[in-house]
CSV table of C-alpha atoms in Angstrom, one decimal:
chain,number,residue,atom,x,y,z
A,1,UNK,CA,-147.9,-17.1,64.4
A,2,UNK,CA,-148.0,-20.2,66.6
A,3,UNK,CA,-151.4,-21.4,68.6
A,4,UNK,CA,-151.0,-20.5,72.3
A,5,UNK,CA,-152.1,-22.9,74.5
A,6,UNK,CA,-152.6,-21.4,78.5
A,7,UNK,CA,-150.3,-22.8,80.8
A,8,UNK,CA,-153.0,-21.5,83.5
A,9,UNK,CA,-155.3,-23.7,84.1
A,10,UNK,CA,-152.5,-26.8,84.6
A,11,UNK,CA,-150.8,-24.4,86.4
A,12,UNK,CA,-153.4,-23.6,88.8
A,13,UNK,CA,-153.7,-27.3,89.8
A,14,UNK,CA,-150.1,-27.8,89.8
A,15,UNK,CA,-150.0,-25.3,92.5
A,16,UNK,CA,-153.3,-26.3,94.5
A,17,UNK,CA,-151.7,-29.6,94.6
A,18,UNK,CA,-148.2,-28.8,95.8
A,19,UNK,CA,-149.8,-26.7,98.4
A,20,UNK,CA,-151.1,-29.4,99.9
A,21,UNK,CA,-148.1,-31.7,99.9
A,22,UNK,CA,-147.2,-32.2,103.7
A,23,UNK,CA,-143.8,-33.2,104.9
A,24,UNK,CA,-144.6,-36.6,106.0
A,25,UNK,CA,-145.2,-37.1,102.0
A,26,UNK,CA,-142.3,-36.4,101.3
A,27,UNK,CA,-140.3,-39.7,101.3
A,28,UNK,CA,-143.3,-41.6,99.9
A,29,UNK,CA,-143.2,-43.4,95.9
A,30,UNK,CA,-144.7,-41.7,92.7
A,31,UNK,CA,-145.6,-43.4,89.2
A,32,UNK,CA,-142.2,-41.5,88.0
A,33,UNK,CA,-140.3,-45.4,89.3
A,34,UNK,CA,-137.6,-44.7,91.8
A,35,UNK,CA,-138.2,-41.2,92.7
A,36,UNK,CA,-139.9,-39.4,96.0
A,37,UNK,CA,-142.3,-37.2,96.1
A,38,UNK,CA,-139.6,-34.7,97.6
A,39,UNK,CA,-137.6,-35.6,94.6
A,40,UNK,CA,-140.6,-34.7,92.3
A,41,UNK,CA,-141.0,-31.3,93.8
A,42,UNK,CA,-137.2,-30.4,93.9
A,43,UNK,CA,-137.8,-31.4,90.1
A,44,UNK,CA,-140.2,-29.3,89.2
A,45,UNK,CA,-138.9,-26.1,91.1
A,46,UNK,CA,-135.9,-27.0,88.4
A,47,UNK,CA,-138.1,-27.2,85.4
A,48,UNK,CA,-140.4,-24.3,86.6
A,49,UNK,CA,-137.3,-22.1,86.3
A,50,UNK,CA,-135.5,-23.4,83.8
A,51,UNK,CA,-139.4,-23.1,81.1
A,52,UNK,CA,-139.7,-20.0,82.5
A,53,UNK,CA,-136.4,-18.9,81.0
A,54,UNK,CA,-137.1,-20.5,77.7
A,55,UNK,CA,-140.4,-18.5,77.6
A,56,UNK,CA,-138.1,-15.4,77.9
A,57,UNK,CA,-135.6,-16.7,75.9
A,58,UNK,CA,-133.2,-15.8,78.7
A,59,UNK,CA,-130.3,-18.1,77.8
A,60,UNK,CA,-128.0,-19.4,80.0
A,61,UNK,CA,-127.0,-21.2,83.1
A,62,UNK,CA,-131.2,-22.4,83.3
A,63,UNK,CA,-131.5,-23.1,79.3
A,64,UNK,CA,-128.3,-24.4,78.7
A,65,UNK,CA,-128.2,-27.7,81.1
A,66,UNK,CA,-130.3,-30.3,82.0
A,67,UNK,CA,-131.2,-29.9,86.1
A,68,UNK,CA,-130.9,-33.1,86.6
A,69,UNK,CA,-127.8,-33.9,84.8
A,70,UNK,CA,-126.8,-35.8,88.1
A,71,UNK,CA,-130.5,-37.0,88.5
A,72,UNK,CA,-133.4,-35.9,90.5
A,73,UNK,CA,-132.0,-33.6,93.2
A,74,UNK,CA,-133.3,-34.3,96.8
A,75,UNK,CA,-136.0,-31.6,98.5
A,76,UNK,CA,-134.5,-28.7,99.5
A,77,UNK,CA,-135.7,-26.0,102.1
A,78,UNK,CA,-138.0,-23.6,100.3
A,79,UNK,CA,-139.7,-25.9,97.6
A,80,UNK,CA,-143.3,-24.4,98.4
A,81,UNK,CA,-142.8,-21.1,98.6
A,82,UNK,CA,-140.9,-21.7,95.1
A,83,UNK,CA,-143.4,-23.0,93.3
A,84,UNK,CA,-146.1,-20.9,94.6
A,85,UNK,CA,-144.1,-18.4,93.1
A,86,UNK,CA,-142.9,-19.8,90.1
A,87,UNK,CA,-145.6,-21.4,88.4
A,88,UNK,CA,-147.9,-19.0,87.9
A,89,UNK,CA,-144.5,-16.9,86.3
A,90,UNK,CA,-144.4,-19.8,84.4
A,91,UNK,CA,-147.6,-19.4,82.8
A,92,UNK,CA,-147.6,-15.8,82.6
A,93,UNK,CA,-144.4,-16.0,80.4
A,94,UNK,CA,-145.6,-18.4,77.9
A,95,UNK,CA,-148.9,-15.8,77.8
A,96,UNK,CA,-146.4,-13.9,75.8
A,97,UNK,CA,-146.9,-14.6,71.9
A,98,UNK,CA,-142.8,-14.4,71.8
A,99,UNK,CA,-142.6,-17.2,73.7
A,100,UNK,CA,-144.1,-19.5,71.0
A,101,UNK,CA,-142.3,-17.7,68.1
A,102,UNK,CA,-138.9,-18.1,66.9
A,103,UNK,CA,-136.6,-20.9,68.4
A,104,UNK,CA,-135.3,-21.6,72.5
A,105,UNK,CA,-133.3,-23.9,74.6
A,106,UNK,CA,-134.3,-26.2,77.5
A,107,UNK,CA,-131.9,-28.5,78.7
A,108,UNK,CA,-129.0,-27.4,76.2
A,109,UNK,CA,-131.8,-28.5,73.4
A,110,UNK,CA,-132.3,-25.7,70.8
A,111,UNK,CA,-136.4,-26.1,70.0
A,112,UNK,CA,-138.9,-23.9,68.1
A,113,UNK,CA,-141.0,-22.1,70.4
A,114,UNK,CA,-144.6,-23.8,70.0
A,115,UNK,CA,-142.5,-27.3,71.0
A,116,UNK,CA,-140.9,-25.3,74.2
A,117,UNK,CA,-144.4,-23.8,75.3
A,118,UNK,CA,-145.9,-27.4,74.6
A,119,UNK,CA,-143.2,-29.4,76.8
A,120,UNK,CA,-143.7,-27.2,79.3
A,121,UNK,CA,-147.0,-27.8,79.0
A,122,UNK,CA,-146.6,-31.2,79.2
A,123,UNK,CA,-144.2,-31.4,82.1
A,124,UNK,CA,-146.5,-29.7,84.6
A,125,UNK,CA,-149.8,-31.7,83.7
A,126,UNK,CA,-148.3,-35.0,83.6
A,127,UNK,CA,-145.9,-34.0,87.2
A,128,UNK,CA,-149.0,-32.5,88.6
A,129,UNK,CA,-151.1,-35.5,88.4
A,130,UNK,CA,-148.0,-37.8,89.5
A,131,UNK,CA,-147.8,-35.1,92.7
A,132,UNK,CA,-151.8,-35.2,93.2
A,133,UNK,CA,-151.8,-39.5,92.5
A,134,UNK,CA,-148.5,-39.8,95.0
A,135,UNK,CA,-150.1,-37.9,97.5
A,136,UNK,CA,-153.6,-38.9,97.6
A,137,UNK,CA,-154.9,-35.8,96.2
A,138,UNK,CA,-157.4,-35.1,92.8
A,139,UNK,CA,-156.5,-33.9,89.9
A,140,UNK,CA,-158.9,-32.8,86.9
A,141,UNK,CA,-157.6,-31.8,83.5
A,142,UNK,CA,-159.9,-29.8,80.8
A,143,UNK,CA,-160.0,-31.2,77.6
A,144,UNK,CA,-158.4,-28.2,75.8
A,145,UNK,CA,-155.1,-28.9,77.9
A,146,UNK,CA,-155.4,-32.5,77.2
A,147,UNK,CA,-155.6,-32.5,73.8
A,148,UNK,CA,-152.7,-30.2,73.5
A,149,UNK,CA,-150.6,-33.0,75.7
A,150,UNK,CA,-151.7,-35.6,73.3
A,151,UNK,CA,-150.8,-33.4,70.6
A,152,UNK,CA,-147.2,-33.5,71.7
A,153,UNK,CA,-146.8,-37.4,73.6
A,154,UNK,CA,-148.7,-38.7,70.6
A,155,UNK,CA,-145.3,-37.3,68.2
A,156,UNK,CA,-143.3,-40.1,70.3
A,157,UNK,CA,-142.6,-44.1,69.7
A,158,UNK,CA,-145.5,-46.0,71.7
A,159,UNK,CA,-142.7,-48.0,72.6
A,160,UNK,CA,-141.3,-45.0,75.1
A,161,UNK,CA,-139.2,-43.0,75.0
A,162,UNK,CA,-135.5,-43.1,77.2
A,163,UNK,CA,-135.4,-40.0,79.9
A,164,UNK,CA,-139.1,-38.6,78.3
A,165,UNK,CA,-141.7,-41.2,78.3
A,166,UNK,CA,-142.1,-45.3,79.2
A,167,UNK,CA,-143.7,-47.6,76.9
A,168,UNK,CA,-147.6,-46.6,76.6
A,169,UNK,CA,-150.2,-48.5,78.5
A,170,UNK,CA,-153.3,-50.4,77.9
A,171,UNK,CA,-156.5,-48.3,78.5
A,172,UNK,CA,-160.1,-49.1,77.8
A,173,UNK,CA,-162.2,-47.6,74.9
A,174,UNK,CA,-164.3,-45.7,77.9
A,175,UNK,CA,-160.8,-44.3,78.7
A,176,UNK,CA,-161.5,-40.2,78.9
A,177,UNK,CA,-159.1,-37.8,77.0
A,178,UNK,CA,-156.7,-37.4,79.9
A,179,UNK,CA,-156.3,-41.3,81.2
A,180,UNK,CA,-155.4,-41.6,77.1
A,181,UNK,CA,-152.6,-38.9,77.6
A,182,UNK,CA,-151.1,-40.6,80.8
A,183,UNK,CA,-151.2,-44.1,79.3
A,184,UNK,CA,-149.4,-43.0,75.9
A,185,UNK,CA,-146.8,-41.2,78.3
A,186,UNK,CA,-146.7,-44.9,80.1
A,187,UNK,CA,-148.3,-43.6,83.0
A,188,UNK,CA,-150.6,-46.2,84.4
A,189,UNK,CA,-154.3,-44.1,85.2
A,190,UNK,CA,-155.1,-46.5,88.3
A,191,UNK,CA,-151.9,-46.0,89.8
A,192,UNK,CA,-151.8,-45.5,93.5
A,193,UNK,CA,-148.6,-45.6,96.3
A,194,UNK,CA,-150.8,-49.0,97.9
């Protein structure tokens, strides 16, 4: 039997955050290098869905692709009111000890369970605090969920890591648990859209 780890708590801020994107935010940069901030949220809304159906292990058109084969897609009408929905379906799905057992897909990758539950982890702490940095807003993550990000960033080449992770960043030894998970994903902690 795998270790769950609750999505809820990320996901909460995830969707705090993306609440209060506004529209004139939406062109602006992020720390993820040459996308918007509509792009990010047209991006999640793709990976929301698409973790949800590995937590089911409802394979198909979601598990079987990447969504964004052709790249980020560009915001599309609705984005809010989809991810107000879908991330807290998101967490309730990986709730399920299923989820964690046995093997998925996500992006046409086959992947145990506990590594599915974990990227999705992953994705929507590390986007939710590229939405909250991009956008001006705060963003707080618990130690329990940062540890279980290092857990899975830490398994990759400090080097980076093509169409997953950038080479890690320099932090200081007063860094907390979280500014060390965003530097080893090569997220700079002091970024800012300035």
């Amino acid at each position: 039997m795998a270790d769950l780890v609750d999505l809820g708590p990320a996901g909460e801020r995830l969707a705090a955050v993306a609440a209060n994107v506004t529209d004139d935010q939406l062109d602006g940069p992020t720390p993820c290098e040459g996308r918007t901030v509509g792009q990010l949220v047209q991006h999640l809304v793709g990976l929301t869905r698409a973790f949800r159906a590995a937590a089911d292990k409802d394979f198909g058109p979601l598990t079987d692709t990447s969504p964004d084969e052709a790249g980020w897609p560009d915001v599309r009408p609705g984005w809010r009111e989809a991810l107000a929905e879908q991330v807290p379906a998101l967490a309730a799905a990986w709730r399920n000890p299923e989820a964690w057992d046995g093997m998925t897909r996500a992006g046409g990758v086959d992947l145990p369970g506990q590594v599915g539950g974990l990227v999705a982890l992953d994705e929507i702490v590390l986007h939710g605090w590229d939405l909250a940095r991009a956008t001006g807003q705060p963003y707080d993550c618990d130690d329990a969920t940062a540890g279980a990000c290092m857990a899975f960033v830490g398994g990759f080449d400090e080097g980076g890591t093509p169409g997953l992770f950038g080479p890690s960043v320099q932090v200081g030894p007063g860094a907390s648990a979280f500014e060390q998970v965003l530097a080893r994903s090569g997220r700079d902690p002091g970024w800012s859209p300035a």
